[in-house]
Coordinates of C-alpha atoms and ligand atoms in Angstrom, one line a residue:
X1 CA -78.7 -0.4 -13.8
X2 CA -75.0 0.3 -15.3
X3 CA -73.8 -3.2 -12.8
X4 CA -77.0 -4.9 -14.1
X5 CA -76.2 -4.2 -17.9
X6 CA -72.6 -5.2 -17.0
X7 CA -73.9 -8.4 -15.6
X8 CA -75.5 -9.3 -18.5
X9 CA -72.5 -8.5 -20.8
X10 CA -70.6 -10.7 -18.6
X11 CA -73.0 -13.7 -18.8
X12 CA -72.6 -13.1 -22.8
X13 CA -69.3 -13.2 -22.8
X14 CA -68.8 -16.3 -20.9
X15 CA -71.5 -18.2 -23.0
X16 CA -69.7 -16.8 -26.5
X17 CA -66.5 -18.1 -24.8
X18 CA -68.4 -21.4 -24.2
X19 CA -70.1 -21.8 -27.0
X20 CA -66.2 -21.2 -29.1
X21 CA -64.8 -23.3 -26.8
X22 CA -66.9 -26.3 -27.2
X23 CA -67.3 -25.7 -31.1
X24 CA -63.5 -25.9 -31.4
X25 CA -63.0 -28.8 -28.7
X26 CA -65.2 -30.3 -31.4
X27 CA -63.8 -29.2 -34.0
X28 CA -60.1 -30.5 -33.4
X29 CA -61.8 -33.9 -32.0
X30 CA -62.8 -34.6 -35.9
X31 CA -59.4 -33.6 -37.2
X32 CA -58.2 -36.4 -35.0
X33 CA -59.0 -38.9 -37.9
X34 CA -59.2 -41.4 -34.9
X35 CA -61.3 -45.1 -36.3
X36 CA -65.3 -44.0 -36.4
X37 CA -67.3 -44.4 -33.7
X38 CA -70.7 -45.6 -32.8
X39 CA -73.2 -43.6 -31.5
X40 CA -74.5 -43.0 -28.4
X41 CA -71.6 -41.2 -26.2
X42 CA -72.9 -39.4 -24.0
X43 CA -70.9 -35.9 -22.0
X44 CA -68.3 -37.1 -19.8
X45 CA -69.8 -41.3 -19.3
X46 CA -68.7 -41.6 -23.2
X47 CA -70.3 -45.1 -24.2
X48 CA -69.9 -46.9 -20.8
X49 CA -74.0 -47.1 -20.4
X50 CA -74.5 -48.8 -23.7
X51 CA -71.2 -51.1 -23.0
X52 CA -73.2 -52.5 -20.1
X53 CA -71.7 -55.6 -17.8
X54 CA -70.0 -57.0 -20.6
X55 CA -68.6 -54.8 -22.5
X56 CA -67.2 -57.9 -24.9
X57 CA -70.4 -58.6 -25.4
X58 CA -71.5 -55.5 -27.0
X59 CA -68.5 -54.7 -28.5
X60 CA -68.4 -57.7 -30.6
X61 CA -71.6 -56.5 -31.8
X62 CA -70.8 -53.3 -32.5
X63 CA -67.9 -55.0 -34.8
X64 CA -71.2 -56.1 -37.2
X65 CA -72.4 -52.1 -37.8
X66 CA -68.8 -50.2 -37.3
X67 CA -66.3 -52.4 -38.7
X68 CA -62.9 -54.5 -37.0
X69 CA -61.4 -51.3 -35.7
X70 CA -63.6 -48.4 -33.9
X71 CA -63.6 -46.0 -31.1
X72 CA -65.3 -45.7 -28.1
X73 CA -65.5 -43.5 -25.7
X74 CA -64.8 -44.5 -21.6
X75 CA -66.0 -41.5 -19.2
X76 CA -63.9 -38.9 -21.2
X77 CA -60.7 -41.0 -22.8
X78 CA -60.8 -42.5 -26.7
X79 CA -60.0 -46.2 -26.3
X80 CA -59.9 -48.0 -30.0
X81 CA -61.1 -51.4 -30.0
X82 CA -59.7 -54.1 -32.4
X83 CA -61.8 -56.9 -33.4
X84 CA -61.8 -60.1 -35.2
X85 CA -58.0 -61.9 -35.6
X86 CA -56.9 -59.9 -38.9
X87 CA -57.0 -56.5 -37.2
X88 CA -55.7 -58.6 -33.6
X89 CA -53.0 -60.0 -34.9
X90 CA -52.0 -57.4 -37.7
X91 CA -51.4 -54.7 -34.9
X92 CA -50.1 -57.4 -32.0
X93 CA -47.7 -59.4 -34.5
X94 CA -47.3 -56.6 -37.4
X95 CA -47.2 -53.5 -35.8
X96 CA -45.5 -54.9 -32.9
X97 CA -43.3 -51.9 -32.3
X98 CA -45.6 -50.1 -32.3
X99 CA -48.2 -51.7 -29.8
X100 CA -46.0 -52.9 -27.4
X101 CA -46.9 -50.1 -24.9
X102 CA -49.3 -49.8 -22.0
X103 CA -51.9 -47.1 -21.7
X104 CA -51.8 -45.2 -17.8
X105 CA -54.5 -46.7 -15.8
X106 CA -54.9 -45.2 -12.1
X107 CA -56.0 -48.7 -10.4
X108 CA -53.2 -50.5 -12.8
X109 CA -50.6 -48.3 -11.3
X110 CA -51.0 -48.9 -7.9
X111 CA -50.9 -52.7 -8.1
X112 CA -47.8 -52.5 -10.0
X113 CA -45.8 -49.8 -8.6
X114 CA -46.7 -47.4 -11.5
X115 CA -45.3 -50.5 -14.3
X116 CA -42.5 -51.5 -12.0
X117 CA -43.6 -55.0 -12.5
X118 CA -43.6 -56.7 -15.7
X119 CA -47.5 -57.2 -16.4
X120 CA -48.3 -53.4 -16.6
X121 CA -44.8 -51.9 -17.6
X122 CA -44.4 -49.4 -20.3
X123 CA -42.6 -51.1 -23.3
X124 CA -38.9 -49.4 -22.4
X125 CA -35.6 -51.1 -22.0
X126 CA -36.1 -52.1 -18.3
X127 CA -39.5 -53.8 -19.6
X128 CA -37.4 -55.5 -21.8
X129 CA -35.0 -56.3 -19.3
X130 CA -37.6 -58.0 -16.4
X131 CA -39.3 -60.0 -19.3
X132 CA -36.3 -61.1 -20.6
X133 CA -34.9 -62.5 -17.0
X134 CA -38.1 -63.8 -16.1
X135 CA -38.5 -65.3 -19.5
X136 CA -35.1 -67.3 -19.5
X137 CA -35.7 -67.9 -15.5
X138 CA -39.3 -69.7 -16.3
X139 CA -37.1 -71.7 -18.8
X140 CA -34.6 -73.3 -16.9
X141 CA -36.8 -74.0 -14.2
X142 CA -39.0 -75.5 -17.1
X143 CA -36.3 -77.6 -18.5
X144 CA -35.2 -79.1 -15.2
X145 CA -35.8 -82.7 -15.1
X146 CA -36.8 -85.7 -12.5
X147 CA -37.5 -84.9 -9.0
X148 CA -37.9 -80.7 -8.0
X149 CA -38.9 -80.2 -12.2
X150 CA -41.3 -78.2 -12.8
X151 CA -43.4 -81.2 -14.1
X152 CA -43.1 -82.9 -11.1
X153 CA -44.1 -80.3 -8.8
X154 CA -47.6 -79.9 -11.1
X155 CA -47.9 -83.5 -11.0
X156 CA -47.3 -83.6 -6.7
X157 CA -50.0 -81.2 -6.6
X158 CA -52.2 -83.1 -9.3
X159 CA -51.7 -86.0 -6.4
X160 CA -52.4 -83.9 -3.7
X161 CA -55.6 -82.1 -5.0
X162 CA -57.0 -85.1 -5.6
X163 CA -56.3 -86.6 -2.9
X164 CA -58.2 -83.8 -0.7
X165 CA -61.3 -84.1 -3.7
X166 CA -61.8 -87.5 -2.4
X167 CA -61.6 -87.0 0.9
X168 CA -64.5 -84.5 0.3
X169 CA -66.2 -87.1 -2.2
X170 CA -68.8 -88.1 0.3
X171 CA -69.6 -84.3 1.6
X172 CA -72.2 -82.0 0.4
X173 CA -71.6 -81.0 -2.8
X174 CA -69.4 -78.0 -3.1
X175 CA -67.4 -75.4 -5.2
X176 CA -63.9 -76.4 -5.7
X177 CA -62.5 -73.5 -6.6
X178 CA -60.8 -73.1 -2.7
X179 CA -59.0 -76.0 -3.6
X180 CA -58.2 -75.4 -7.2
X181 CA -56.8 -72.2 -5.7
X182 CA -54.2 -73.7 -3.3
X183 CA -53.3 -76.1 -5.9
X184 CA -52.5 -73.4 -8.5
X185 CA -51.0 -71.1 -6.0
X186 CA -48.9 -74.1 -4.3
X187 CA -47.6 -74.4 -8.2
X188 CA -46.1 -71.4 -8.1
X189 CA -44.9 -71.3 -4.6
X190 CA -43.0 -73.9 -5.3
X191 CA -41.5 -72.5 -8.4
X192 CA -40.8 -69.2 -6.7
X193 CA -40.1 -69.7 -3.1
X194 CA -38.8 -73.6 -4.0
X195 CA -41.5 -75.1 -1.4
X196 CA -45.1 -76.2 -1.0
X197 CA -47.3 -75.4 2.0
X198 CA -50.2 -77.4 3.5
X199 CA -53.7 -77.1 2.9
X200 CA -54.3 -75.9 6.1
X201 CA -51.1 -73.6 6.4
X202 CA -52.3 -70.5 8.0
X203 CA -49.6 -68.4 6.2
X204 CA -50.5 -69.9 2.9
X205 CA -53.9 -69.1 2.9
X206 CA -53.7 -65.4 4.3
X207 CA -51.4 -64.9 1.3
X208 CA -53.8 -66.7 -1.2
X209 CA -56.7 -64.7 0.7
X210 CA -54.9 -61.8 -0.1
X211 CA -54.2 -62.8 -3.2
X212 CA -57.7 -63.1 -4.5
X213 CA -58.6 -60.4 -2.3
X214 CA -56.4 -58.3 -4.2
X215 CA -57.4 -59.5 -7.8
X216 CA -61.1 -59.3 -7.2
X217 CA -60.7 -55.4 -6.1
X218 CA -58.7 -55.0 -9.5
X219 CA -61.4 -56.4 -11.1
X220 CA -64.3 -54.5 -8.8
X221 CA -62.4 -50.8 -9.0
X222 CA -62.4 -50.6 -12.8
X223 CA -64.9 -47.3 -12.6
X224 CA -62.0 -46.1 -10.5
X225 CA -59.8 -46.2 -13.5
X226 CA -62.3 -44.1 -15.9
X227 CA -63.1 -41.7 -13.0
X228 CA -59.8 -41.8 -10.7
X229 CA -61.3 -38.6 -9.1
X230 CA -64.3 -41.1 -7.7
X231 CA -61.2 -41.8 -5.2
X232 CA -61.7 -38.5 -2.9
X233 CA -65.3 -39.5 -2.5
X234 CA -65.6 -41.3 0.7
X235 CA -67.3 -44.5 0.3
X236 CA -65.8 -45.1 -2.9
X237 CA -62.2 -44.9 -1.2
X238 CA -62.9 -48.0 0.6
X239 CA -61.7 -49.7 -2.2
X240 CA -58.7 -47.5 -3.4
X241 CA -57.0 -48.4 0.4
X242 CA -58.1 -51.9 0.2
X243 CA -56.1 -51.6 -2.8
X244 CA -52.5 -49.7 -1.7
X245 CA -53.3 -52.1 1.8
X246 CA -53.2 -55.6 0.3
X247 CA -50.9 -54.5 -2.7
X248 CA -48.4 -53.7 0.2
X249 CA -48.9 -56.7 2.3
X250 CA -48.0 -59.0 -0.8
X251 CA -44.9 -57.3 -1.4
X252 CA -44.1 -57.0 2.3
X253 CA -44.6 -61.3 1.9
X254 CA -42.3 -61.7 -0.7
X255 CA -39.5 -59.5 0.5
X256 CA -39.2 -61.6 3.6
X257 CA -38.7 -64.4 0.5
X258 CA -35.6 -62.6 -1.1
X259 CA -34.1 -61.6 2.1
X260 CA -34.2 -65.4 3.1
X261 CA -32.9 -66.3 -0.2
X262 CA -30.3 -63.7 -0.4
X263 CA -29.0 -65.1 2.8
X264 CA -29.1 -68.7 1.8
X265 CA -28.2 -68.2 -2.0
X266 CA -25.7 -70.7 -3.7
X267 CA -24.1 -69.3 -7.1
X268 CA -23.8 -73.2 -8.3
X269 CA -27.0 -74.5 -7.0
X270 CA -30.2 -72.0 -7.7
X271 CA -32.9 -73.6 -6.1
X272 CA -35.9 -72.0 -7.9
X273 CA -36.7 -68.2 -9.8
X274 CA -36.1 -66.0 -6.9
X275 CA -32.4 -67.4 -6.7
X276 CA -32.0 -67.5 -10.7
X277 CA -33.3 -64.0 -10.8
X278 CA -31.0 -63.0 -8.2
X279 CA -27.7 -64.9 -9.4
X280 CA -28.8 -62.6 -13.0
X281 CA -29.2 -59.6 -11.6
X282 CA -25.7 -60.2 -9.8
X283 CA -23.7 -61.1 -12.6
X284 CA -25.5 -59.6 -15.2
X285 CA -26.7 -56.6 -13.5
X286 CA -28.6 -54.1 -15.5
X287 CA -29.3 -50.2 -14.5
X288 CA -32.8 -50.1 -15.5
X289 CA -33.7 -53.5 -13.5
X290 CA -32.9 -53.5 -9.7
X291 CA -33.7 -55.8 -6.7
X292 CA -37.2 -53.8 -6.0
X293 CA -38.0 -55.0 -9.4
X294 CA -38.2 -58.5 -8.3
X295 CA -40.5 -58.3 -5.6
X296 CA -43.1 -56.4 -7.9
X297 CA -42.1 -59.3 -11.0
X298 CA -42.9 -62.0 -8.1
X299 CA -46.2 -60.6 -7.8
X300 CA -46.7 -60.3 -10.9
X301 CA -46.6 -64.3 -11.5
X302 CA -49.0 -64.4 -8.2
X303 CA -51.6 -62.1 -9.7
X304 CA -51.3 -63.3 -13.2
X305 CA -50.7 -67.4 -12.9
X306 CA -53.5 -68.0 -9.9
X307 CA -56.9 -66.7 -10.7
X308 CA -56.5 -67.1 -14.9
X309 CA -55.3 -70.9 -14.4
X310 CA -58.3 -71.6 -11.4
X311 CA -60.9 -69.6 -13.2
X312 CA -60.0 -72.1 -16.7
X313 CA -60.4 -75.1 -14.6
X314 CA -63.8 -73.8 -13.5
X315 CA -65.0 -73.3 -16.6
X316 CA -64.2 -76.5 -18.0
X317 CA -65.6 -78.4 -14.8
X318 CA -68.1 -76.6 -15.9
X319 CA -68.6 -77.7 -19.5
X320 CA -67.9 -81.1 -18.2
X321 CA -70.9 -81.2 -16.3
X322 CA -73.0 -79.7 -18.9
X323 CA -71.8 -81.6 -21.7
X324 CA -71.4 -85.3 -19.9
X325 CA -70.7 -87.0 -22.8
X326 CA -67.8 -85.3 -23.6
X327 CA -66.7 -85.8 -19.9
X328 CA -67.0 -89.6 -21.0
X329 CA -64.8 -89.1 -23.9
X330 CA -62.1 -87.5 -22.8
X331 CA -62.3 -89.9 -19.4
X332 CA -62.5 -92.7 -21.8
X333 CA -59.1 -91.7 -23.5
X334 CA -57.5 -91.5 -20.4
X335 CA -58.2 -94.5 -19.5
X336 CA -57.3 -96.3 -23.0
X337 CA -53.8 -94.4 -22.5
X338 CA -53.1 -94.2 -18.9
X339 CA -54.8 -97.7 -17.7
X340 CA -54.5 -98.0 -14.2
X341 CA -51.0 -97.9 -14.0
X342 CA -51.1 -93.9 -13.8
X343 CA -52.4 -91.9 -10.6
X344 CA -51.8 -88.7 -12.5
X345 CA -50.5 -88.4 -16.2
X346 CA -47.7 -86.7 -17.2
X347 CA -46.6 -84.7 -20.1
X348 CA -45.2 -87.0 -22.3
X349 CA -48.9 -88.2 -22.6
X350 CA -50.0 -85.7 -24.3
X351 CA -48.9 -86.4 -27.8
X352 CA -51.3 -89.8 -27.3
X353 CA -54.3 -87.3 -26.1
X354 CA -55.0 -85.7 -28.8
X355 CA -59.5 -85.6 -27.9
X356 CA -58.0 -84.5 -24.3
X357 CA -55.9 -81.7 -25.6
X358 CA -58.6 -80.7 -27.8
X359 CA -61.3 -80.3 -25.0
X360 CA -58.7 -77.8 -23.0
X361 CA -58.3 -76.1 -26.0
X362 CA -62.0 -75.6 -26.4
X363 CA -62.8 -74.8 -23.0
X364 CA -59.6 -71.9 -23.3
X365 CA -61.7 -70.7 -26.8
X366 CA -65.6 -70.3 -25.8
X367 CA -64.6 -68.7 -22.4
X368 CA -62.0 -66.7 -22.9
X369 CA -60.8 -65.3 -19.5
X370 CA -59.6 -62.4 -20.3
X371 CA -62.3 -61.2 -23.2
X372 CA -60.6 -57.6 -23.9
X373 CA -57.1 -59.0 -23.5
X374 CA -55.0 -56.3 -21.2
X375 CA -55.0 -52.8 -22.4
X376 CA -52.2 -51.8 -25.2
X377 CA -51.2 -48.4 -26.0
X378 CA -48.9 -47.0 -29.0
X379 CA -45.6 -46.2 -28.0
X380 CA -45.6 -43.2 -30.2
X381 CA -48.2 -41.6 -32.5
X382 CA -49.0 -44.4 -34.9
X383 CA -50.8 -44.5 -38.4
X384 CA -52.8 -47.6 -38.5
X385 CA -55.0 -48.9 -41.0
X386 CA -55.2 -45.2 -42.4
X387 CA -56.1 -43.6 -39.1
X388 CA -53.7 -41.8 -37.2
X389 CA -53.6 -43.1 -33.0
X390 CA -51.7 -41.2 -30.4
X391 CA -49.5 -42.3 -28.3
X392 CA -50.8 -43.7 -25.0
X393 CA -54.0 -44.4 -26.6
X394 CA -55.4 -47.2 -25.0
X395 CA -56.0 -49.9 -27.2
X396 CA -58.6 -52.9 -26.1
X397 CA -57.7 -55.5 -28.3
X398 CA -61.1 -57.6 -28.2
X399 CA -60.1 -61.9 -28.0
X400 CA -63.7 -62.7 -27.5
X401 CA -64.5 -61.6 -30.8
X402 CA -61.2 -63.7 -32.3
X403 CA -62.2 -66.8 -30.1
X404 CA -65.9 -66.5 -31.1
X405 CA -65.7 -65.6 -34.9
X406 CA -68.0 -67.5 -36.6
X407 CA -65.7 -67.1 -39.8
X408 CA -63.5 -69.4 -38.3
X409 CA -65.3 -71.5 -35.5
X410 CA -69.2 -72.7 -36.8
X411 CA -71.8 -72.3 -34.7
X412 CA -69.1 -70.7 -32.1
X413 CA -71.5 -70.9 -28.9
X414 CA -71.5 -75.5 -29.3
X415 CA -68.6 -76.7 -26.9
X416 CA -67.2 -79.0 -29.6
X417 CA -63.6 -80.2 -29.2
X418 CA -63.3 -81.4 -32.5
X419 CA -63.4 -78.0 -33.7
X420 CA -58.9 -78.8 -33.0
X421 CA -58.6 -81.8 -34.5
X422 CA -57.5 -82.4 -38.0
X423 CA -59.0 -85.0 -40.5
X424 CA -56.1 -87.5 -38.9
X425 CA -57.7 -87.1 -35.4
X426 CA -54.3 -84.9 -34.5
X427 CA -54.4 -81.6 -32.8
X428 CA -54.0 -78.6 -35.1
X429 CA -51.0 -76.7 -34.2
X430 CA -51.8 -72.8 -33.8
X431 CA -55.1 -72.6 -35.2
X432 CA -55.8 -69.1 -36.8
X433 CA -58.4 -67.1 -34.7
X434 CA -57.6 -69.0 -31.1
X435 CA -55.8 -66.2 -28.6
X436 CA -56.7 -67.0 -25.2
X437 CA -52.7 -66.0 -24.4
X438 CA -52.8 -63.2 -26.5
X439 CA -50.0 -62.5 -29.0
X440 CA -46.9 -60.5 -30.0
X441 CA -44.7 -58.6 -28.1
X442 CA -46.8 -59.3 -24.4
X443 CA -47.7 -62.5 -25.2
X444 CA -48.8 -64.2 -21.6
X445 CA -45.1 -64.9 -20.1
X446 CA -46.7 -68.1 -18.3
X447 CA -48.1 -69.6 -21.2
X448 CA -45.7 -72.6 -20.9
X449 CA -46.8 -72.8 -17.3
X450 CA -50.1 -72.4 -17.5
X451 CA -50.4 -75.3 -20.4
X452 CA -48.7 -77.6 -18.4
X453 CA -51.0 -76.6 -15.0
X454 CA -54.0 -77.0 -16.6
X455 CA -53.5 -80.4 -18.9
X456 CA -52.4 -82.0 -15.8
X457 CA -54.8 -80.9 -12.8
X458 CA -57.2 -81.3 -15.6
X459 CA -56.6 -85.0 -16.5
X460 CA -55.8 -85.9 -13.0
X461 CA -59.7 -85.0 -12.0
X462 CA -60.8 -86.4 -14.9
X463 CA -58.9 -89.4 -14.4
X464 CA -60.6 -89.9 -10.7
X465 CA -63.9 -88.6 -10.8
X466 CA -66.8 -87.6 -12.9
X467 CA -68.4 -84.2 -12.0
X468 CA -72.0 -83.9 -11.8
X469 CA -74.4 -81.2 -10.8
X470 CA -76.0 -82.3 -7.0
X471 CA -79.9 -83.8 -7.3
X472 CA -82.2 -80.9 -8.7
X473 CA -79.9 -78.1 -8.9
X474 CA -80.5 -75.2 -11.7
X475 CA -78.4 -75.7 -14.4
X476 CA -76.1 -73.2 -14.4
X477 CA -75.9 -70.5 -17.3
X478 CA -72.8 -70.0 -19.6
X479 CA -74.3 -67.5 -20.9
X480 CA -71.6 -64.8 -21.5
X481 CA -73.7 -62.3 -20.1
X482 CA -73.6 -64.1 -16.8
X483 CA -69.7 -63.6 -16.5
X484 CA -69.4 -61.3 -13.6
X485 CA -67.4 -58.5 -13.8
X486 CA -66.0 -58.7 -17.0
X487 CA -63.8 -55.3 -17.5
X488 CA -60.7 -54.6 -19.4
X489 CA -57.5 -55.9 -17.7
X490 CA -59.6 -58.1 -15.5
X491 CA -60.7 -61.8 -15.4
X492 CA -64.1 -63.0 -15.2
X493 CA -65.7 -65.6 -13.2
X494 CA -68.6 -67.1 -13.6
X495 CA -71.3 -67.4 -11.1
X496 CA -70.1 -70.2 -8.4
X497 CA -71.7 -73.8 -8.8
X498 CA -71.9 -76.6 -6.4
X499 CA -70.4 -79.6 -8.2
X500 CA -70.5 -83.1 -7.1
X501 CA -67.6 -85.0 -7.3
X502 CA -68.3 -88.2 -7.8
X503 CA -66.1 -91.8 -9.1
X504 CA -66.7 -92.9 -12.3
X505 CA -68.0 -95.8 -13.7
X506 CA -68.5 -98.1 -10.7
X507 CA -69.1 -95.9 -7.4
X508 CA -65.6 -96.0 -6.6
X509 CA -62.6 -93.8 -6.4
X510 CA -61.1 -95.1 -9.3
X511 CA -57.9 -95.6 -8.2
X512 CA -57.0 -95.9 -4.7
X513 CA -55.3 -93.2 -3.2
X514 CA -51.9 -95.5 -3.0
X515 CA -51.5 -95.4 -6.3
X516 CA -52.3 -91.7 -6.2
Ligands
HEM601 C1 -54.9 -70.1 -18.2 C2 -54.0 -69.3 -17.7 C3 -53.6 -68.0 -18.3 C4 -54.2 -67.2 -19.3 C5 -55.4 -67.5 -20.1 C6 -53.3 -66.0 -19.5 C7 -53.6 -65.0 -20.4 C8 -52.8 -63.8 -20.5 C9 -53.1 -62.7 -21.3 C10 -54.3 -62.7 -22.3 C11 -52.2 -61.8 -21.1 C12 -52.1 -60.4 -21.8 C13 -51.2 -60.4 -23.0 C14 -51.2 -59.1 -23.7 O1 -51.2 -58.0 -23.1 O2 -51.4 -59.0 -24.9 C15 -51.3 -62.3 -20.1 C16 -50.2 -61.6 -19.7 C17 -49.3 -62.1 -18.7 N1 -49.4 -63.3 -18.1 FE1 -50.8 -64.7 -18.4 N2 -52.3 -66.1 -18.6 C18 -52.4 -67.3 -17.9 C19 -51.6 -67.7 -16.9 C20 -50.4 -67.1 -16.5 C21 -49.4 -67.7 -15.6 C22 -49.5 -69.1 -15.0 C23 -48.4 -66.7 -15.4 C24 -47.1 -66.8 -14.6 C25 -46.8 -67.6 -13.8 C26 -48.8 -65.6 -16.3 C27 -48.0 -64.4 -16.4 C28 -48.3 -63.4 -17.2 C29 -47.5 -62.1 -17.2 C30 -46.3 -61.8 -16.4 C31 -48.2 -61.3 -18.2 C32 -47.7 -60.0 -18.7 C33 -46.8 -60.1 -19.9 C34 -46.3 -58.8 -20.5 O3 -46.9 -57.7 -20.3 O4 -45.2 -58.8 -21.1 N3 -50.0 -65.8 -16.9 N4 -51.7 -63.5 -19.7

């Protein structure tokens, strides 16, 4: 009786502890003074079931009811969300020392050597180090001119890719991305490693298969990050080795690279980054930024430059084909400006492609690729806007609802280039509300690159061949609910379409591949 009466005290006391316990975990959760929060969190999945498949999505409606900066809750973590350009661009561009940060993200950390790289890097002095050597490297290799300039190499394989599209013209139809993803990949091979490889290059395309391997798992093992526990449950592990696996293979790739370099390297003759990053760290060398470093930044331009620039091409194939008669104007201003003395442009078109310009710029608003931007943290405790945000907090800074903002884009679901052009039928230069590269402090690093990629693999298509859906196929959806796998920190793709490549006007390549 005297062990059953004990019992029961027991049993009270631990439910009094509980009951305090939770009451006061409560409790000093208000005092936070953290931005409000909608509701609907449940115990320990926070808001993720309401957040659904795309979390943009929902987010951008929750802006309507809870205002441009709010909390939600992700499994157990606070993660404040920042909406509409004002709040973006006030914490990105005003409170840049204080955003500059990145929040600790289990899956993050093994695809970057816990921030060793540049992309997912705490904002510290060696951060600022690898961006700025990568920064001034990109530069110089930007600035080269003629024959081995970065221009030219886009423009080799603007030749190339189409090239192989024609060779494919008469085919069934087919999704292009394969070869919009050697193209893009080759881009950066050959600023990196100084060389090109084939189509059909088996080493190539284990390392782009890797690649994308790689980037798809990032995107697929985002539940991982909420829940890094899930890790230890078999099944789910698959994908945490898969991970640690392929993150080691790439680096294992490009440190055969830099030994080759290292052996080879001229002081007065850098060939491409991995030589211009070496010859800085040699003469300049700094003790937070070592050789590893390189290897992980080099994988960083892989992961970052191949799947954001193919995935934008997609997309605007894809609004090409939707919308065909804005396929027909932008062809038709090629052709006014190029003739048929071009095979591919070249930049210093651009200025006389103003509708052109516009249309990339339009297809980089409606579908942004990465809709939550990557994660940002305070570097220290930080008062914003009146509430107070710890440090490490992560910080989802939401682009879609910039890019989409019916306060400045109309009616912001219409693909309409003109939305860029001014009453002179010029392009307006940094339009308010339009941050598909982000801003501030960790502004995309390949922005440059990326601008240059896409205008010319995107004229040089445009230039040969009019894209069309095959006979009877479904129209497919751009529906931003049908973006796949849209999580923070991740790009999305949407679902894969066959498109038929066909020449323009009159049944015909429309320039033969000589003058290609
Ligand atoms: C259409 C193509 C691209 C888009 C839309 C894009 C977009 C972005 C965005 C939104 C960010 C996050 C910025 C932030 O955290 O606030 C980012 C970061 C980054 N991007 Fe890009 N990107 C593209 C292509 C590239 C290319 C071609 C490269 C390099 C070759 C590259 C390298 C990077 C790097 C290194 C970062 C991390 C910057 C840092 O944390 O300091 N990106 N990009």
């Amino acid at each position: 009786m005297f062990a059953a009466l004990l019992s029961e005290v027991s049993i009270r006391s631990i439910a009094l502890f509980w009951v305090i316990f939770l009451t006061l975990l409560v409790f000093l959760k208000r005092r936070k003074n953290l931005p409000p929060s909608p509701s609907g969190s449940w115990p320990v999945v926070g808001h993720l079931l309401s957040l659904g498949r795309a979390p943009h999505l929902k987010l951008t409606e929750w802006r309507k009811q809870y205002g441009d900066v709010y909390t939600v809750r992700m499994g157990m973590e606070d993660v404040v969300v920042l909406n509409g350009y004002r709040a973006i661009k006030e914490a990105l561009v005003d409170y840049k020392d204080a955003f500059s940060s990145r929040p600790n993200n289990y899956v993050l950390n093994i695809v970057s050597g816990s921030g060793k790289n540049i992309a997912f890097s705490k904002f510290n002095q060696a951060y600022k180090e690898k961006r700025k050597f990568a920064y001034s490297a990109l530069r110089q290799l930007g600035m080269r001119m003629g024959p081995g300039s970065m221009e030219e190499n886009i423009r080799d394989e603007a030749r190339q890719l189409c090239l192989k599209l024609s060779e494919q013209r008469d085919a069934q139809p087919r999704d292009i991305a394969d070869n919009l993803t050697v193209s893009v990949a080759n881009i950066i091979c050959s600023m990196v490693f100084g060389k090109r490889y084939d189509y059909d290059d088996e080493k190539f395309l284990e390392l782009s298969k890797i690649v994308n391997t790689l980037v798809a798992q990032v995107g697929s093992s985002q539940l991982m990050s909420v829940f890094p526990y899930l890790r230890f449950i078999p099944g789910v592990n698959s994908s945490n080795r898969i991970l640690v696996e392929f993150t080691n293979e790439v680096l294992a790739f490009l440190r055969q690279e830099i030994t080759r370099h290292r052996e080879t390297l001229d002081h007065d003759n850098p060939r491409d980054f991995i030589d211009l990053l070496l010859i800085e760290l040699q003469t300049h060398g700094k003790t937070d930024f070592t050789e590893e470093n390189i290897e992980w930044i080099l994988q960083d331009l892989f992961i970052a430059g191949t799947e954001t620039t193919v995935t934008t091409l997609q997309w605007g194939l894809l609004y090409m084909v939707l919308c065909p008669e804005e396929q027909q104007k932008v062809q038709a201003e090629l052709d006014s400006v190029l003739g048929t003395d071009h095979g591919v442009p070249t930049l210093a078109h651009r200025s006389q492609l103003p509708y052109t310009e516009a249309t990339i710029m339009e297809i980089q608003r409606i579908r942004a690729i990465f809709p939550l931007n990557l994660p940002h943290a305070p570097n220290e405790d930080t008062t914003f806007r009146g509430y107070d945000i710890p440090a490490g907090t992560q910080i989802l800074p939401n682009l879609w609802s910039a890019n989409m903002d019916p306060e400045f884009w109309p009616d912001p679901a219409k693909f309409d280039p003109r939305r860029f052009l001014d009453s002179d039928g010029k392009v307006v230069t940094r339009p308010e509300s339009f941050l598909p590269f982000s801003t501030g402090r960790r502004v995309c690093l390949g922005e440059q690159l990326a601008k240059m990629s896409l205008f010319l693999l995107f004229n040089s298509m445009l230039k040969h061949f009019t894209f069309k859906l095959p006979e009877g196929a479904t129209i497919p959806s751009t529906d931003g609910q049908k973006i796949k796998d849209i999580k923070p920190g991740t790009t999305g793709t949407h679902d894969p379409f066959g498109i038929r490549s066909q020449s323009s006007s009159k049944d015909e390549v429309r320039n033969k591949q000589e003058s290609l």
